[in-house]
Coordinates of C-alpha atoms in Angstrom, one line a residue:
Chain A
X1265 CA 5.5 -54.0 88.2
X1266 CA 1.9 -54.4 89.5
X1267 CA 0.7 -51.4 87.4
X1268 CA 2.4 -52.6 84.3
X1269 CA 0.9 -56.0 84.9
X1270 CA -2.6 -54.6 85.2
X1271 CA -2.0 -52.6 82.0
X1272 CA -0.9 -55.8 80.3
X1273 CA -3.9 -57.8 81.5
X1274 CA -6.4 -55.1 80.4
X1275 CA -4.8 -54.4 77.0
X1276 CA -4.4 -58.2 76.3
X1277 CA -8.0 -58.8 77.2
X1278 CA -9.2 -56.2 74.7
X1279 CA -6.7 -57.2 72.0
X1280 CA -7.7 -60.9 72.6
X1281 CA -11.3 -60.0 72.1
X1282 CA -10.5 -58.1 68.9
X1283 CA -8.1 -60.7 67.4
X1284 CA -10.5 -63.6 68.0
X1285 CA -13.6 -61.5 67.3
X1286 CA -15.4 -64.2 65.4
X1287 CA -15.1 -66.7 68.2
X1288 CA -15.9 -64.1 70.8
X1289 CA -19.1 -63.2 68.9
X1290 CA -20.0 -66.9 68.8
X1291 CA -19.4 -67.4 72.5
X1292 CA -21.3 -64.2 73.4
X1293 CA -24.1 -65.4 71.2
X1294 CA -24.3 -68.7 72.9
X1295 CA -24.5 -67.0 76.3
X1296 CA -27.1 -64.6 75.0
X1297 CA -29.4 -67.2 73.5
X1298 CA -29.2 -69.5 76.6
X1299 CA -29.9 -66.6 78.9
X1300 CA -32.7 -65.4 76.7
X1301 CA -34.4 -68.8 77.0
X1302 CA -33.8 -68.8 80.7
X1303 CA -35.1 -65.2 81.0
X1304 CA -38.3 -66.0 79.1
X1305 CA -38.9 -68.9 81.4
X1306 CA -38.2 -66.7 84.4
X1307 CA -40.7 -64.1 83.2
X1308 CA -43.3 -66.8 82.8
X1309 CA -42.8 -68.4 86.1
X1310 CA -42.6 -65.1 87.9
X1311 CA -46.0 -64.2 86.5
X1312 CA -47.5 -67.6 87.2
X1313 CA -46.3 -67.2 90.8
X1314 CA -47.8 -63.7 90.9
X1315 CA -51.2 -64.9 89.7
X1316 CA -51.2 -67.9 92.1
X1317 CA -50.4 -65.5 95.0
X1318 CA -53.3 -63.4 94.1
X1319 CA -55.6 -66.4 93.9
X1320 CA -54.2 -67.6 97.2
X1321 CA -55.0 -64.4 98.9
X1322 CA -58.6 -64.9 98.1
X1323 CA -58.7 -68.3 99.8
X1324 CA -60.7 -68.0 103.0
X1325 CA -62.2 -70.2 105.7
X1326 CA -65.8 -69.6 106.6
X1327 CA -66.6 -70.9 110.2
X1328 CA -70.4 -70.9 110.8
X1329 CA -71.4 -70.3 114.4
X1330 CA -73.8 -72.6 116.2
X1331 CA -77.2 -70.7 116.5
X1332 CA -77.4 -71.9 120.1
X1333 CA -74.1 -70.2 121.0
X1334 CA -74.3 -67.4 123.5
X1335 CA -72.7 -64.0 123.0
X1336 CA -70.0 -65.0 125.5
X1337 CA -69.1 -68.0 123.4
X1338 CA -68.9 -65.9 120.3
X1339 CA -66.7 -63.4 122.0
X1340 CA -64.4 -66.2 123.3
X1341 CA -64.3 -67.6 119.8
X1342 CA -63.3 -64.3 118.3
X1343 CA -60.6 -64.1 121.0
X1344 CA -59.4 -67.6 120.1
X1345 CA -59.3 -66.9 116.4
X1346 CA -57.4 -63.6 116.7
X1347 CA -54.8 -65.1 119.0
X1348 CA -54.1 -68.1 116.7
X1349 CA -50.7 -67.5 115.0
X1350 CA -52.0 -69.3 111.8
X1351 CA -54.7 -66.7 111.3
X1352 CA -54.0 -63.5 109.4
X1353 CA -57.4 -61.9 109.9
X1354 CA -60.8 -63.0 111.2
X1355 CA -64.0 -60.9 110.6
X1356 CA -67.4 -61.5 112.0
X1357 CA -70.4 -61.6 109.6
X1358 CA -73.8 -61.6 111.3
X1359 CA -76.8 -63.6 110.0
X1360 CA -78.4 -60.3 109.0
X1361 CA -75.4 -59.4 106.9
X1362 CA -75.4 -62.9 105.3
X1363 CA -79.1 -62.3 104.4
X1364 CA -78.2 -58.9 103.0
X1365 CA -75.5 -60.5 100.8
X1366 CA -78.0 -63.1 99.6
X1367 CA -80.6 -60.5 98.8
X1368 CA -78.1 -58.7 96.7
X1369 CA -77.2 -61.8 94.9
X1370 CA -80.7 -63.2 94.3
X1371 CA -82.6 -59.9 94.0
X1372 CA -86.3 -60.4 93.1
X1373 CA -86.4 -64.1 94.1
X1374 CA -86.6 -63.2 97.8
X1375 CA -89.4 -60.6 97.3
X1376 CA -92.4 -61.0 99.6
X1377 CA -90.3 -63.2 102.0
X1378 CA -90.0 -61.7 105.4
X1379 CA -86.3 -62.2 106.1
X1380 CA -86.4 -60.3 109.4
X1381 CA -88.7 -62.7 111.0
X1382 CA -87.4 -65.9 109.5
X1383 CA -83.7 -65.9 108.9
X1384 CA -82.2 -69.4 108.6
X1385 CA -78.7 -68.2 107.9
X1386 CA -76.0 -68.7 110.5
X1387 CA -73.6 -66.0 111.6
X1388 CA -70.0 -66.7 110.8
X1389 CA -66.4 -65.8 111.0
X1390 CA -64.5 -65.3 107.7
X1391 CA -60.9 -66.3 108.4
X1392 CA -57.8 -65.7 106.2
X1393 CA -54.9 -68.0 106.8
X1394 CA -51.4 -66.7 107.3
X1395 CA -50.1 -69.4 105.0
X1396 CA -52.7 -70.2 102.4
X1397 CA -51.2 -73.7 101.9
X1398 CA -52.1 -74.6 105.5
X1399 CA -55.8 -73.8 105.1
X1400 CA -56.9 -77.5 105.5
X1401 CA -55.1 -77.9 108.8
X1402 CA -56.3 -74.6 110.1
X1403 CA -59.9 -75.3 109.1
X1404 CA -59.8 -78.6 110.9
X1405 CA -58.5 -76.9 114.0
X1406 CA -61.2 -74.1 113.9
X1407 CA -63.9 -76.8 113.5
X1408 CA -63.0 -78.1 116.9
X1409 CA -63.5 -74.7 118.6
X1410 CA -66.6 -74.5 120.9
X1411 CA -69.4 -72.6 119.2
X1412 CA -68.4 -73.6 115.7
X1413 CA -71.0 -75.6 113.9
X1414 CA -69.4 -76.1 110.5
X1415 CA -66.4 -75.0 108.5
X1416 CA -66.2 -74.4 104.8
X1417 CA -63.2 -73.5 102.6
X1418 CA -63.8 -74.8 99.1
X1419 CA -61.7 -77.9 99.7
X1420 CA -61.5 -79.3 96.2
X1421 CA -60.8 -76.0 94.6
X1422 CA -58.0 -75.0 97.0
X1423 CA -56.3 -78.4 97.0
X1424 CA -56.2 -78.6 93.2
X1425 CA -54.9 -75.0 92.9
X1426 CA -52.1 -75.9 95.3
X1427 CA -51.1 -79.1 93.5
X1428 CA -51.0 -77.3 90.1
X1429 CA -48.8 -74.6 91.6
X1430 CA -46.5 -77.2 93.0
X1431 CA -46.2 -79.0 89.7
X1432 CA -45.5 -75.7 87.9
X1433 CA -42.8 -74.7 90.4
X1434 CA -41.1 -78.1 90.2
X1435 CA -41.2 -78.0 86.4
X1436 CA -39.8 -74.5 86.4
X1437 CA -37.0 -75.4 88.7
X1438 CA -36.1 -78.5 86.6
X1439 CA -36.1 -76.5 83.4
X1440 CA -34.0 -73.7 84.8
X1441 CA -31.4 -76.1 86.3
X1442 CA -31.3 -77.9 82.9
X1443 CA -30.8 -74.7 81.0
X1444 CA -28.1 -73.5 83.3
X1445 CA -26.2 -76.8 82.9
X1446 CA -26.5 -76.7 79.2
X1447 CA -25.3 -73.1 79.2
X1448 CA -22.2 -73.9 81.2
X1449 CA -21.4 -76.8 78.9
X1450 CA -22.0 -74.8 75.7
X1451 CA -20.1 -71.7 76.9
X1452 CA -17.1 -73.6 78.2
X1453 CA -17.0 -75.5 74.9
X1454 CA -17.1 -72.4 72.8
X1455 CA -14.6 -70.5 75.0
X1456 CA -12.6 -73.6 75.0
X1457 CA -12.3 -73.3 71.2
X1458 CA -11.1 -69.7 71.6
X1459 CA -8.5 -70.8 74.1
X1460 CA -7.5 -73.7 71.9
X1461 CA -6.7 -71.4 69.0
X1462 CA -4.3 -69.6 71.3
X1463 CA -2.6 -72.6 72.9
X1464 CA 0.6 -71.8 71.2
X1465 CA 0.7 -68.4 72.8
X1466 CA -0.1 -70.0 76.2
X1467 CA 2.7 -72.5 75.7
X1468 CA 5.2 -69.7 74.9
X1469 CA 4.1 -67.8 78.0
X1470 CA 4.7 -70.9 80.1
X1471 CA 8.2 -71.4 78.5
X1472 CA 9.3 -67.8 79.3
X1473 CA 8.1 -68.1 82.9
X1474 CA 4.7 -66.4 83.1
X1475 CA 2.8 -67.5 86.2
X1476 CA -0.4 -69.4 85.7
X1477 CA -2.5 -66.5 87.1
X1478 CA -0.8 -64.1 84.8
X1479 CA -1.8 -66.3 81.9
X1480 CA -5.3 -66.8 83.2
X1481 CA -6.3 -63.2 83.9
X1482 CA -6.7 -61.9 80.4
X1483 CA -8.8 -64.9 79.5
X1484 CA -10.9 -64.6 82.6
X1485 CA -11.5 -60.9 81.9
X1486 CA -12.5 -61.8 78.4
X1487 CA -14.9 -64.4 79.7
X1488 CA -16.3 -61.8 82.1
X1489 CA -16.9 -59.3 79.3
X1490 CA -18.4 -61.9 77.0
X1491 CA -20.7 -63.0 79.8
X1492 CA -21.7 -59.5 80.7
X1493 CA -22.6 -58.6 77.1
X1494 CA -24.2 -62.0 76.7
X1495 CA -26.5 -61.1 79.6
X1496 CA -27.3 -57.5 78.6
X1497 CA -28.5 -58.5 75.1
X1498 CA -31.2 -60.8 76.3
X1499 CA -32.2 -58.4 79.1
X1500 CA -32.9 -55.7 76.4
X1501 CA -34.7 -58.2 74.3
X1502 CA -36.8 -59.3 77.3
X1503 CA -37.7 -55.7 78.1
X1504 CA -39.2 -55.2 74.7
X1505 CA -40.8 -58.6 74.6
X1506 CA -42.5 -58.1 77.9
X1507 CA -43.7 -54.7 76.9
X1508 CA -45.2 -56.2 73.8
X1509 CA -46.9 -58.9 76.0
X1510 CA -48.3 -56.3 78.3
X1511 CA -49.7 -54.3 75.4
X1512 CA -51.2 -57.4 73.9
X1513 CA -53.0 -58.3 77.2
X1514 CA -54.3 -54.7 77.4
X1515 CA -55.5 -54.5 73.8
X1516 CA -57.2 -57.9 74.0
X1517 CA -59.1 -57.0 77.2
X1518 CA -57.5 -59.8 79.1
X1519 CA -57.4 -57.7 82.3
X1520 CA -58.1 -60.7 84.5
X1521 CA -54.6 -61.9 83.7
X1522 CA -52.8 -59.7 86.2
X1523 CA -49.2 -59.3 85.2
X1524 CA -46.3 -57.9 87.1
X1525 CA -45.2 -54.4 86.1
X1526 CA -42.4 -54.1 83.4
X1527 CA -39.7 -52.3 85.5
X1528 CA -40.1 -54.6 88.5
X1529 CA -40.0 -57.8 86.5
X1530 CA -37.0 -56.8 84.4
X1531 CA -35.0 -55.7 87.4
X1532 CA -35.8 -59.0 89.1
X1533 CA -34.8 -61.1 86.1
X1534 CA -31.7 -58.9 85.6
X1535 CA -30.7 -59.6 89.2
X1536 CA -30.2 -63.2 88.2
X1537 CA -29.2 -63.0 84.6
X1538 CA -26.3 -60.5 85.0
X1539 CA -24.4 -62.4 87.7
X1540 CA -25.3 -65.7 85.9
X1541 CA -23.8 -64.4 82.6
X1542 CA -20.7 -63.1 84.3
X1543 CA -20.3 -66.2 86.3
X1544 CA -20.8 -68.4 83.3
X1545 CA -18.2 -66.4 81.3
X1546 CA -15.6 -66.6 84.0
X1547 CA -16.2 -70.3 84.7
X1548 CA -16.2 -71.1 81.1
X1549 CA -12.9 -69.6 80.4
X1550 CA -11.4 -70.7 83.7
X1551 CA -12.3 -74.4 83.0
X1552 CA -11.1 -74.2 79.4
X1553 CA -7.7 -72.7 80.1
X1554 CA -6.9 -75.0 82.9
X1555 CA -6.0 -77.8 80.4
X1556 CA -3.4 -75.7 78.6
X1557 CA -1.5 -74.6 81.6
X1558 CA 0.3 -78.0 82.2
X1559 CA 3.3 -77.3 80.0
Chain B
X1247 CA 25.0 -75.1 87.3
X1248 CA 23.5 -78.3 86.1
X1249 CA 24.1 -81.6 87.9
X1250 CA 22.6 -84.9 86.9
X1251 CA 23.0 -87.9 89.2
X1252 CA 21.8 -91.3 87.9
X1253 CA 18.8 -89.7 86.1
X1254 CA 16.4 -92.1 84.4
X1255 CA 13.2 -91.2 82.5
X1256 CA 10.4 -93.5 81.6
X1257 CA 7.4 -92.5 79.6
X1258 CA 4.2 -94.0 81.1
X1259 CA 4.2 -96.8 83.7
X1260 CA 5.2 -99.7 81.5
X1261 CA 6.9 -97.6 78.9
X1262 CA 10.5 -97.9 77.7
X1263 CA 13.3 -95.9 79.2
X1264 CA 13.9 -92.7 77.2
X1265 CA 16.9 -92.1 79.4
X1266 CA 18.7 -94.3 81.8
X1267 CA 21.3 -93.6 84.4
X1268 CA 22.6 -90.3 83.1
X1269 CA 25.2 -88.4 85.2
X1270 CA 27.1 -85.3 84.4
X1271 CA 28.0 -81.8 85.7
X1272 CA 28.0 -78.6 83.6
X1273 CA 29.6 -75.6 85.1
X1274 CA 28.6 -71.9 84.8
X1275 CA 29.6 -70.4 81.5
X1276 CA 30.1 -73.7 79.7
X1277 CA 29.0 -74.5 76.1
X1278 CA 28.0 -78.1 75.7
X1279 CA 26.5 -80.2 72.9
X1280 CA 24.2 -83.1 73.5
X1281 CA 24.6 -85.3 70.4
X1282 CA 23.1 -88.5 69.2
X1283 CA 20.7 -89.8 66.5
X1284 CA 16.9 -89.3 66.7
X1285 CA 15.5 -91.1 69.7
X1286 CA 18.8 -91.0 71.6
X1287 CA 17.2 -89.0 74.4
X1288 CA 18.5 -85.5 73.7
X1289 CA 15.2 -83.8 73.7
X1290 CA 14.0 -85.7 76.7
X1291 CA 17.1 -84.5 78.6
X1292 CA 16.5 -80.9 77.7
X1293 CA 12.9 -81.2 78.7
X1294 CA 14.0 -82.5 82.1
X1295 CA 16.3 -79.5 82.5
X1296 CA 13.5 -77.0 81.8
X1297 CA 11.2 -79.2 83.9
X1298 CA 8.7 -79.9 81.2
X1299 CA 9.2 -83.4 82.4
X1300 CA 10.3 -84.8 85.8
X1301 CA 12.9 -87.6 86.1
X1302 CA 11.4 -91.0 87.0
X1303 CA 14.5 -91.7 89.2
X1304 CA 17.7 -89.9 90.1
X1305 CA 18.4 -86.3 90.9
X1306 CA 18.7 -83.4 88.5
X1307 CA 19.8 -80.1 89.9
X1308 CA 19.5 -76.8 87.9
X1309 CA 20.8 -73.7 89.6
X1310 CA 21.4 -75.9 92.6
X1311 CA 17.7 -76.8 92.9
X1312 CA 16.4 -80.3 92.5
X1313 CA 13.9 -79.7 89.6
X1314 CA 12.2 -83.0 90.2
X1315 CA 11.0 -81.7 93.6
X1316 CA 10.4 -78.1 92.5
X1317 CA 6.8 -77.1 93.5
X1318 CA 4.6 -76.2 90.6
X1319 CA 4.2 -72.6 91.7
X1320 CA 8.0 -72.1 91.7
X1321 CA 8.4 -73.3 88.1
X1322 CA 7.8 -69.9 86.4
X1323 CA 10.8 -68.5 88.4
X1324 CA 13.1 -71.3 87.2
X1325 CA 12.0 -70.7 83.6
X1326 CA 12.8 -67.0 83.9
X1327 CA 16.4 -67.9 84.2
X1328 CA 16.4 -70.2 81.2
X1329 CA 16.1 -69.0 77.6
X1330 CA 14.6 -71.6 75.3
X1331 CA 15.2 -72.0 71.6
X1332 CA 13.2 -74.5 69.5
X1333 CA 13.7 -76.2 66.2
X1334 CA 10.3 -74.9 65.0
X1335 CA 11.0 -71.4 66.5
X1336 CA 7.6 -71.2 68.3
X1337 CA 6.9 -67.6 67.5
X1338 CA 3.6 -65.9 67.2
X1339 CA 3.5 -65.5 63.4
X1340 CA 0.8 -62.9 63.2
X1341 CA 2.8 -60.4 65.4
X1342 CA 5.8 -58.3 64.7
X1343 CA 9.4 -59.1 65.6
X1344 CA 9.3 -56.4 68.3
X1345 CA 6.1 -57.8 69.8
X1346 CA 7.4 -61.3 69.9
X1347 CA 10.4 -60.3 72.0
X1348 CA 8.5 -57.8 74.1
X1349 CA 5.9 -60.5 74.8
X1350 CA 8.4 -62.6 76.7
X1351 CA 9.2 -59.6 79.0
X1352 CA 5.5 -58.5 79.3
X1353 CA 4.3 -61.8 80.6
X1354 CA 6.7 -61.8 83.5
X1355 CA 5.6 -58.3 84.4
X1356 CA 8.6 -56.2 83.3
X1357 CA 7.9 -52.5 83.2
X1358 CA 7.3 -50.8 79.8
X1359 CA 10.4 -48.6 80.3
X1360 CA 12.6 -51.7 80.6
X1361 CA 11.0 -53.4 77.6
X1362 CA 11.5 -50.3 75.4
X1363 CA 15.2 -50.3 76.4
X1364 CA 15.9 -54.1 76.3
X1365 CA 14.1 -55.2 73.1
X1366 CA 16.1 -53.0 70.7
X1367 CA 19.3 -54.2 72.5
X1368 CA 18.7 -57.9 71.9
X1369 CA 17.4 -57.3 68.4
X1370 CA 20.7 -55.5 67.6
X1371 CA 22.6 -58.4 69.2
X1372 CA 21.0 -60.9 66.8
X1373 CA 21.3 -58.5 63.8
X1374 CA 17.6 -57.7 63.4
X1375 CA 17.6 -54.1 64.3
X1376 CA 16.2 -53.2 60.9
X1377 CA 13.3 -55.6 61.1
X1378 CA 11.6 -54.7 64.3
X1379 CA 8.3 -53.8 62.7
X1380 CA 8.3 -56.8 60.2
X1381 CA 5.7 -59.5 60.8
X1382 CA 7.3 -62.8 61.8
X1383 CA 5.5 -64.6 59.0
X1384 CA 7.3 -62.5 56.4
X1385 CA 10.8 -63.5 57.6
X1386 CA 13.1 -66.2 56.4
X1387 CA 13.7 -69.3 58.6
X1388 CA 17.1 -68.0 59.7
X1389 CA 15.6 -64.6 60.6
X1390 CA 12.8 -66.3 62.5
X1391 CA 15.3 -68.3 64.6
X1392 CA 17.1 -65.0 65.3
X1393 CA 13.9 -63.7 66.7
X1394 CA 13.7 -66.9 68.8
X1395 CA 17.2 -66.2 70.1
X1396 CA 16.4 -62.6 70.9
X1397 CA 13.3 -63.7 72.8
X1398 CA 15.3 -66.3 74.7
X1399 CA 17.8 -63.5 75.6
X1400 CA 15.3 -60.8 76.5
X1401 CA 15.0 -61.7 80.2
X1402 CA 18.8 -62.0 80.7
X1403 CA 18.8 -65.7 81.4
X1404 CA 21.8 -67.5 83.0
X1405 CA 21.2 -70.5 80.8
X1406 CA 20.2 -71.0 77.1
X1407 CA 18.7 -74.3 76.1
X1408 CA 18.4 -74.9 72.4
X1409 CA 16.7 -78.0 71.0
X1410 CA 17.9 -78.6 67.4
X1411 CA 18.0 -74.9 66.8
X1412 CA 19.3 -75.3 63.3
X1413 CA 17.3 -78.4 62.3
X1414 CA 15.1 -76.4 59.9
X1415 CA 17.8 -74.2 58.5
X1416 CA 20.2 -74.4 55.5
X1417 CA 24.0 -74.8 56.2
X1418 CA 24.9 -71.1 55.8
X1419 CA 22.2 -69.9 58.1
X1420 CA 23.0 -72.7 60.5
X1421 CA 26.5 -71.4 60.9
X1422 CA 25.2 -67.8 61.6
X1423 CA 22.9 -69.0 64.3
X1424 CA 25.6 -71.2 65.9
X1425 CA 28.1 -68.3 65.8
X1426 CA 25.4 -66.2 67.6
X1427 CA 25.1 -68.8 70.3
X1428 CA 28.8 -68.9 70.7
X1429 CA 29.0 -65.2 71.1
X1430 CA 26.2 -65.3 73.6
X1431 CA 28.2 -67.9 75.5
X1432 CA 31.3 -65.7 75.4
X1433 CA 29.4 -63.1 77.2
X1434 CA 29.0 -65.5 80.1
X1435 CA 25.7 -67.3 79.5
X1436 CA 25.8 -71.1 79.8
X1437 CA 24.6 -72.7 76.5
X1438 CA 23.3 -76.2 75.9
X1439 CA 22.6 -77.3 72.4
X1440 CA 21.0 -80.6 71.4
X1441 CA 21.9 -81.5 67.8
X1442 CA 22.7 -84.2 65.3
X1443 CA 24.7 -81.9 63.0
X1444 CA 28.2 -83.4 62.9
X1445 CA 29.8 -80.5 60.9
X1446 CA 28.8 -77.9 63.5
X1447 CA 29.9 -80.0 66.5
X1448 CA 33.3 -80.8 64.9
X1449 CA 33.8 -77.2 63.8
X1450 CA 33.1 -75.7 67.3
X1451 CA 35.3 -78.0 69.4
X1452 CA 33.3 -77.6 72.5
X1453 CA 32.2 -80.1 75.2
X1454 CA 30.2 -83.0 73.7
X1455 CA 28.0 -85.4 75.7
X1456 CA 27.0 -88.4 73.6
X1457 CA 23.7 -90.2 73.9
X1458 CA 22.7 -93.5 72.4
X1459 CA 19.4 -95.3 73.0
X1460 CA 18.9 -93.3 76.2
X1461 CA 22.3 -94.0 77.6
X1462 CA 25.2 -91.7 78.0
X1463 CA 28.1 -93.2 76.0
X1464 CA 30.7 -90.4 76.1
X1465 CA 31.5 -87.0 77.5
X1466 CA 34.5 -85.1 76.1
X1467 CA 35.9 -81.6 76.3
X1468 CA 36.6 -80.3 72.8
X1469 CA 34.9 -83.5 71.5
X1470 CA 34.2 -84.7 68.0
X1471 CA 31.1 -86.2 66.7
X1472 CA 32.1 -89.1 64.5
X1473 CA 30.4 -92.2 63.2
X1474 CA 32.0 -94.1 66.0
X1475 CA 29.5 -92.6 68.4

């Protein structure tokens, strides 16, 4: 009985898809278009996040050491920085090294100036924060350490970067939730029409004593298949679109826009779109059929 | 088999009574007509028996079970013992005669072997053995109702409930269908027919339960349906 039921459910699902092919193509199309929009947005926000991460990694705190500080104080300061859990890495830059960097940057301007005798530059620690967003708090803490004369971390730049990232993330989330809700609505509506066209069949099934689950299964399987196909189509489209975008960036010498690699990004988007498509398909048919089961 | 005790049925909260205070008992193997004009409550009564509706008050037992209190998940198993025949046939027009009958067996999970055996049997019983591959939409009204009857019989129900089964048919075809119902009854199946066709009721001389304005106004063995009712 179970085997014949499974056979029935499978064959009915495929027959159903074929008999109502126009409606099925419409439903699948709705899923595909919605997921395509969602996918494009995901690609954008993944890349924005990627670029922001890279910029964040470059954020560092420079803690200048008091020129009166003894070597013991400097050693204690290094110890303190390295044991701070908020610090990812701290490296010592001597005043000579600072001068060297300056010489490299300015070149001929410093010619004839005896930098060995008269070096006004302070030695420093360059500190990278474990969590770049916490850089302000960490900088304030480091400033209070003995032997530190001044702390610098490009306050304005860092703070505006983080607020832009926050706005982008919030906007992305809102858009994605909005699109997902629209998708559920559209899909359940379209699948609802498919179910409506077959309400007579459903009523007959109820009259001859089919259980609700027996009636539901073929519809749910149909929804699942439509959702799956509706997710695969935009994934393939996104693959080619993204490849095109990568080529475009390369051809136009926009190498400073660092984009995620193709395979990685499509796999990441697919990890969300496939279950989302399948879930939407199942939910859409499940919701729509519920109304017709009360005979 | 079917026992109604003071059954009343009201549509909506402040609606009118479609049935009030109906009581009767129908035994296994009986053939009974529910008669009355349109709006008398015949269809409502049949809908209560198949539990498409539940009584507002009173107790209605089908196969010794109070259908008003039957849990939803048990409903399919009640329906498997009842074959239903409708005035508008309710067939899937785009499919063949065979498929329509097989469908009723498939959706309750009958094995293919059983379906292959049973469908030709019931189609022979209703005289459609030559039309198994015909599409329902190509059949005449009488033939479509035979398919409806074959479908109702497919799962070997103990009870056949027919709501105006000949309402859409001409007199000759009507008699054919009614004779089929009678022969099904003679094989031991209980048959209930709601109708307002006086000729048929008077010809068959079976039990007649009279309804008028939702009330039961008579119940006679070998009854007649005259203008007095």
